[in-house]
PDB file of C-alpha atoms in Angstrom:
ATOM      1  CA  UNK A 141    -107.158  86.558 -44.344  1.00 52.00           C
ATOM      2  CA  UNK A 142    -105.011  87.696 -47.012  1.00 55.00           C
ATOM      3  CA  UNK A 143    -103.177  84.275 -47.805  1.00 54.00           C
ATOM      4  CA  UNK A 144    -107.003  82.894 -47.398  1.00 52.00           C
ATOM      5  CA  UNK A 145    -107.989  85.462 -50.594  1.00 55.00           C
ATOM      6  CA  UNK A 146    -105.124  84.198 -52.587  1.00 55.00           C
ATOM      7  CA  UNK A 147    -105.690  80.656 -52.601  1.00 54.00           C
ATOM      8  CA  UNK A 148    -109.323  81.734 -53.631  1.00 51.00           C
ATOM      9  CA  UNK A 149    -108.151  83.457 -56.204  1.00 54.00           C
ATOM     10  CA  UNK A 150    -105.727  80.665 -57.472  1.00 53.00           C
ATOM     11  CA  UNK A 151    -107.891  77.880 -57.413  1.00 52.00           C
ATOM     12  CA  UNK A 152    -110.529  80.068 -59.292  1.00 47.00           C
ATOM     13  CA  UNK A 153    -108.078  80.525 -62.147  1.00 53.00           C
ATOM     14  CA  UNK A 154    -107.003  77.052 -62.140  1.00 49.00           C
ATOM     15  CA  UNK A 155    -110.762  76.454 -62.531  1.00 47.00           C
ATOM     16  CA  UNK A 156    -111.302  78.522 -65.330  1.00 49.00           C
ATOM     17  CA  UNK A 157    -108.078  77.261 -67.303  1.00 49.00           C
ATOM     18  CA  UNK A 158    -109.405  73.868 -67.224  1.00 47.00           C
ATOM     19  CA  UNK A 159    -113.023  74.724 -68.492  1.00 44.00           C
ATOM     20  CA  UNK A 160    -110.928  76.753 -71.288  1.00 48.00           C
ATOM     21  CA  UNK A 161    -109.330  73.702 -72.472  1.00 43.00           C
ATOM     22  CA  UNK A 162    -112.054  71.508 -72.464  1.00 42.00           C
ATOM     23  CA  UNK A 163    -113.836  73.749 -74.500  1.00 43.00           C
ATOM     24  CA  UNK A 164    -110.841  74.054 -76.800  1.00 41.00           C
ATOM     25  CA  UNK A 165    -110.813  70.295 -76.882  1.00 42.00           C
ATOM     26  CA  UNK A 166    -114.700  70.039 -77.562  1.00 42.00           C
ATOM     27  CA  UNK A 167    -113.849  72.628 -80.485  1.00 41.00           C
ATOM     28  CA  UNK A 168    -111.700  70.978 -81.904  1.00 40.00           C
ATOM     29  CA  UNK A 169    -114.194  67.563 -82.043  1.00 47.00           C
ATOM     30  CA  UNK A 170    -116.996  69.515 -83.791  1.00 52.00           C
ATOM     31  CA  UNK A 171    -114.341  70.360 -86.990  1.00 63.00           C
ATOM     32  CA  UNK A 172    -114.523  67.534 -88.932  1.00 85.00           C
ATOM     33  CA  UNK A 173    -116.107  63.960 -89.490  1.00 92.00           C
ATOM     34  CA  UNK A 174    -118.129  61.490 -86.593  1.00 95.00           C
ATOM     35  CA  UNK A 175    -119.682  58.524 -86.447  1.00 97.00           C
ATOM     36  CA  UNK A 176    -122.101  56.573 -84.266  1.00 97.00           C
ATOM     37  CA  UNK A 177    -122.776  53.121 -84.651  1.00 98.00           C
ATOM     38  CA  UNK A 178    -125.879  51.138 -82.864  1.00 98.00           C
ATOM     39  CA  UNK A 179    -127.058  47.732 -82.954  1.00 97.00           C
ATOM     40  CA  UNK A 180    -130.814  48.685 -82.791  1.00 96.00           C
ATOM     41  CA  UNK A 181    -131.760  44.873 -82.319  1.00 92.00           C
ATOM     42  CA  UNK A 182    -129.633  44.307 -79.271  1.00 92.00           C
ATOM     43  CA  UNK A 183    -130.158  48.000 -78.056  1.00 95.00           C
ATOM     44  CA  UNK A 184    -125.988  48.539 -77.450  1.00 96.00           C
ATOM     45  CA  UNK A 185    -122.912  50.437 -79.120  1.00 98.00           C
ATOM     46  CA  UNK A 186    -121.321  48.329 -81.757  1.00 98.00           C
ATOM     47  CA  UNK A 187    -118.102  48.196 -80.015  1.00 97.00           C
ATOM     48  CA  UNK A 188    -114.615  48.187 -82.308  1.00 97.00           C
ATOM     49  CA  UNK A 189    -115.800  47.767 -85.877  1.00 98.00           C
ATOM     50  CA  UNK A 190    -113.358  48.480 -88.293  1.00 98.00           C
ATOM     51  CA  UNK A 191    -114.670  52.211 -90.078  1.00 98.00           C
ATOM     52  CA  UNK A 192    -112.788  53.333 -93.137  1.00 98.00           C
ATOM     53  CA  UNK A 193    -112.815  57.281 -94.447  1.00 96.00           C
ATOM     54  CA  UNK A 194    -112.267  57.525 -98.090  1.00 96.00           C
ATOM     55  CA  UNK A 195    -112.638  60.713-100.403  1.00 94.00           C
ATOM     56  CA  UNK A 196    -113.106  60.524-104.244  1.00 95.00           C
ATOM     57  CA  UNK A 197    -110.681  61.948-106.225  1.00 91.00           C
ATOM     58  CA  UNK A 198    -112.006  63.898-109.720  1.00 88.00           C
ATOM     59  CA  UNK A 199    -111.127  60.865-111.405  1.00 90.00           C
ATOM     60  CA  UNK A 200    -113.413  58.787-108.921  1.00 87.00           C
ATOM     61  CA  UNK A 201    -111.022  56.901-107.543  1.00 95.00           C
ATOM     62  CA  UNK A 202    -111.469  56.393-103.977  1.00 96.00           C
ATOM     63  CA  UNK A 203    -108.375  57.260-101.736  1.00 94.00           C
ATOM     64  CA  UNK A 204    -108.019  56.384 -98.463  1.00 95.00           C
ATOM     65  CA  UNK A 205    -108.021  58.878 -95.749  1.00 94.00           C
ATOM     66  CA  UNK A 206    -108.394  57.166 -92.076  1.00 94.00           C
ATOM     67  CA  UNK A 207    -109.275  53.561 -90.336  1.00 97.00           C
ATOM     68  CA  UNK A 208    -110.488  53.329 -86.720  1.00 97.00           C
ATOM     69  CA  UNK A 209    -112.511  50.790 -84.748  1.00 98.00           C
ATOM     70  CA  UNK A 210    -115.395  52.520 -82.773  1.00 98.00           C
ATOM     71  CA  UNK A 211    -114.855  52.864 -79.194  1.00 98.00           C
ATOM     72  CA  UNK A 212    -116.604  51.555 -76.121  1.00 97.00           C
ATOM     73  CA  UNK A 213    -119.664  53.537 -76.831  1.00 97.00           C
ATOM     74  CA  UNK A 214    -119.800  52.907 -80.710  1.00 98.00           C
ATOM     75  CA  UNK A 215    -117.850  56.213 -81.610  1.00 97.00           C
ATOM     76  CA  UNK A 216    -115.387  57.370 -83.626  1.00 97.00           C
ATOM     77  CA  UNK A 217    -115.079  61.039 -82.434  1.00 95.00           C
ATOM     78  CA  UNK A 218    -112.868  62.106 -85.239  1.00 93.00           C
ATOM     79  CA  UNK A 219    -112.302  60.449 -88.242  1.00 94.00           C
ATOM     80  CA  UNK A 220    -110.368  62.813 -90.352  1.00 90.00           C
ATOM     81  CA  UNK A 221    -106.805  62.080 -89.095  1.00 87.00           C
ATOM     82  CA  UNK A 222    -104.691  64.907 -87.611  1.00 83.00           C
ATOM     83  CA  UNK A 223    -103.802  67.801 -90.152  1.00 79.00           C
ATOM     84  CA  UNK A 224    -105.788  66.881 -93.076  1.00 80.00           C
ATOM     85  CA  UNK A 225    -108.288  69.548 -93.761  1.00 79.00           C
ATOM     86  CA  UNK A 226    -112.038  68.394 -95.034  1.00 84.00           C
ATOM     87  CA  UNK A 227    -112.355  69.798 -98.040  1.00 87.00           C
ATOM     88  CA  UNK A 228    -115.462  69.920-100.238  1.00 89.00           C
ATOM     89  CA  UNK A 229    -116.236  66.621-102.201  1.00 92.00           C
ATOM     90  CA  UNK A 230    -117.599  62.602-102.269  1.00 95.00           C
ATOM     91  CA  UNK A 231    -116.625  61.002 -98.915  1.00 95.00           C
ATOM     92  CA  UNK A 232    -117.564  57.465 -97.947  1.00 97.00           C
ATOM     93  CA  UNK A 233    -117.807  55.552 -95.031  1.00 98.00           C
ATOM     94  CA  UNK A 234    -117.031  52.140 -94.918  1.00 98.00           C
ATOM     95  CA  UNK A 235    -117.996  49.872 -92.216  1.00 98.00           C
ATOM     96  CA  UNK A 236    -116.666  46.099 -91.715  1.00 98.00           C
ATOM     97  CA  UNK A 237    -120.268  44.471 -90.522  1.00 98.00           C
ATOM     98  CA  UNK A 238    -119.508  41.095 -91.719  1.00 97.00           C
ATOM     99  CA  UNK A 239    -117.006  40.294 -88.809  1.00 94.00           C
ATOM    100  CA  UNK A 240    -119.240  42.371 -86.264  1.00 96.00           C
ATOM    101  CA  UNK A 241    -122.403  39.882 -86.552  1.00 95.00           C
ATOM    102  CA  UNK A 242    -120.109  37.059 -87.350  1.00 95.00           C
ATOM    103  CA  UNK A 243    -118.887  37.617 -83.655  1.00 93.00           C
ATOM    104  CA  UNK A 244    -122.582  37.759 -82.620  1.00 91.00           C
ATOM    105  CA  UNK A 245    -123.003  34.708 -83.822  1.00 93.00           C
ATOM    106  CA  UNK A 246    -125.303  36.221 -86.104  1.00 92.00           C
ATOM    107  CA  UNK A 247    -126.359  35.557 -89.951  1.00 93.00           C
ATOM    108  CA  UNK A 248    -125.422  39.253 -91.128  1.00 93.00           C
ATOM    109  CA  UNK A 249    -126.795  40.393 -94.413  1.00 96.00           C
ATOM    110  CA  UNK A 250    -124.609  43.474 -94.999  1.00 96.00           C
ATOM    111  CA  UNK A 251    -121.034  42.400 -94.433  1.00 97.00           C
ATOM    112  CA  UNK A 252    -119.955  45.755 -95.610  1.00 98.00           C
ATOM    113  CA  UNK A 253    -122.031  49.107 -95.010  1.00 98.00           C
ATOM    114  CA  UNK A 254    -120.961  51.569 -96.952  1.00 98.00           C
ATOM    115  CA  UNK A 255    -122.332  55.355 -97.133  1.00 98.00           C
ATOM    116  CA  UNK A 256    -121.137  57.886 -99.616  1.00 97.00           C
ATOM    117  CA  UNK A 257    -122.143  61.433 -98.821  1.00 95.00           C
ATOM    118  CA  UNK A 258    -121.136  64.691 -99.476  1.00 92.00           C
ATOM    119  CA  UNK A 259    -119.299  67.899 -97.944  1.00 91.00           C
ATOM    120  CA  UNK A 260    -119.867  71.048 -98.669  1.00 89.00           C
ATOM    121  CA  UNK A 261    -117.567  74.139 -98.481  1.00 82.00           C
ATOM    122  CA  UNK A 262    -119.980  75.548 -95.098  1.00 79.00           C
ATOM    123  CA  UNK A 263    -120.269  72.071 -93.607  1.00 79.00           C
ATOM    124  CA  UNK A 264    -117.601  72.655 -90.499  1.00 80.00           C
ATOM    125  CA  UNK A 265    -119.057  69.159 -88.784  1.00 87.00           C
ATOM    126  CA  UNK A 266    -120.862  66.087 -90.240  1.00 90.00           C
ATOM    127  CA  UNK A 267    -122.037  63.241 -87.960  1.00 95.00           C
ATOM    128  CA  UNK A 268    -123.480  60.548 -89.787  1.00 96.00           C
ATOM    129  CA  UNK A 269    -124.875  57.466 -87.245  1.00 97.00           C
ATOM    130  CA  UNK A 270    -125.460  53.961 -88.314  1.00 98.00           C
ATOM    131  CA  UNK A 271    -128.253  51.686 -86.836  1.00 98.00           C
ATOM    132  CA  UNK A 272    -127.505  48.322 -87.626  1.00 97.00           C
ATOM    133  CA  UNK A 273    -129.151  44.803 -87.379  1.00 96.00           C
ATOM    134  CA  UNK A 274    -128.251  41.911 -89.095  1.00 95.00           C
ATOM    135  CA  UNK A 275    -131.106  42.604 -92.205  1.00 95.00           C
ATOM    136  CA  UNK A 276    -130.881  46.425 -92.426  1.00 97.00           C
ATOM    137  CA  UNK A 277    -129.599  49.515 -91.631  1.00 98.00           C
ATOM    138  CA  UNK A 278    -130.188  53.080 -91.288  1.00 98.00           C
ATOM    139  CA  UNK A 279    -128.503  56.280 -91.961  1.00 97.00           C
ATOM    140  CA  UNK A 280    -129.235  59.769 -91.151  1.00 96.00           C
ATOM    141  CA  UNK A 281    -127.314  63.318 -90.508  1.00 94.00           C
ATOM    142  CA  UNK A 282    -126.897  63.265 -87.020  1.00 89.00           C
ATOM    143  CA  UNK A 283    -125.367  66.342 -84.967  1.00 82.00           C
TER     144      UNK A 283
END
């Protein structure tokens, strides 16, 4: 009975170590920058498009701060790479459409999104979706 208790016990605490960590790991995704992007006229994730993080500099220079393609689901989870801090200021998105609908076989309008928003000292998490078609797009602050 005894040995029967301790197994219990240890597969309890195993349990709770991993919920820990994936709550350490979800933590760790709501610091920082996200995106979504959606092809609204197909109704799918815009799978690997090229998404560029750039922050202004007081001289108003962009400077370049990540590039991903968006995952299977149209994500990039993180965009600030690993140990840079988001910091107040001008950020902005850029997103490669232009080879996206040219691979849809589609006559894009936009072949560059790009959205230029701010942070502000509080902001700990900024998600900011895209809903693309080939003649528009939307923006919005997503959570």
């Amino acid at each position: 009975m005894r040995s029967c208790s301790l197994k219990w016990i240890t597969i309890a605490k195993t349990l709770c170590s991993e919920i820990g960590n994936a709550e350490k790991e979800r933590e760790v995704d709501l610091n920082g920058l996200s995106t979504h992007v959606l092809d609204t006229g197909l109704g799918k994730p815009v799978v690997a498009l090229g998404v560029h993080l750039e922050i202004a500099a007081e001289s108003g220079v962009w400077r370049l701060l990540a590039s991903q393609k968006t995952d299977a689901d149209g994500r990039c989870r993180q965009l600030l790479p690993l140990g840079e801090q988001q910091v107040a200021g001008r950020y902005r998105l850029r997103f490669e459409t232009g080879s996206y609908f040219e691979g849809q076989s589609l006559e894009g309008l936009y072949p560059v999104v790009e959205i230029t928003f701010l942070v502000r000292e509080s902001d700990t998490h900024l998600h900011i979706p895209l809903l693309l078609t080939a003649n528009g797009y939307t923006t919005y602050r997503g959570t």
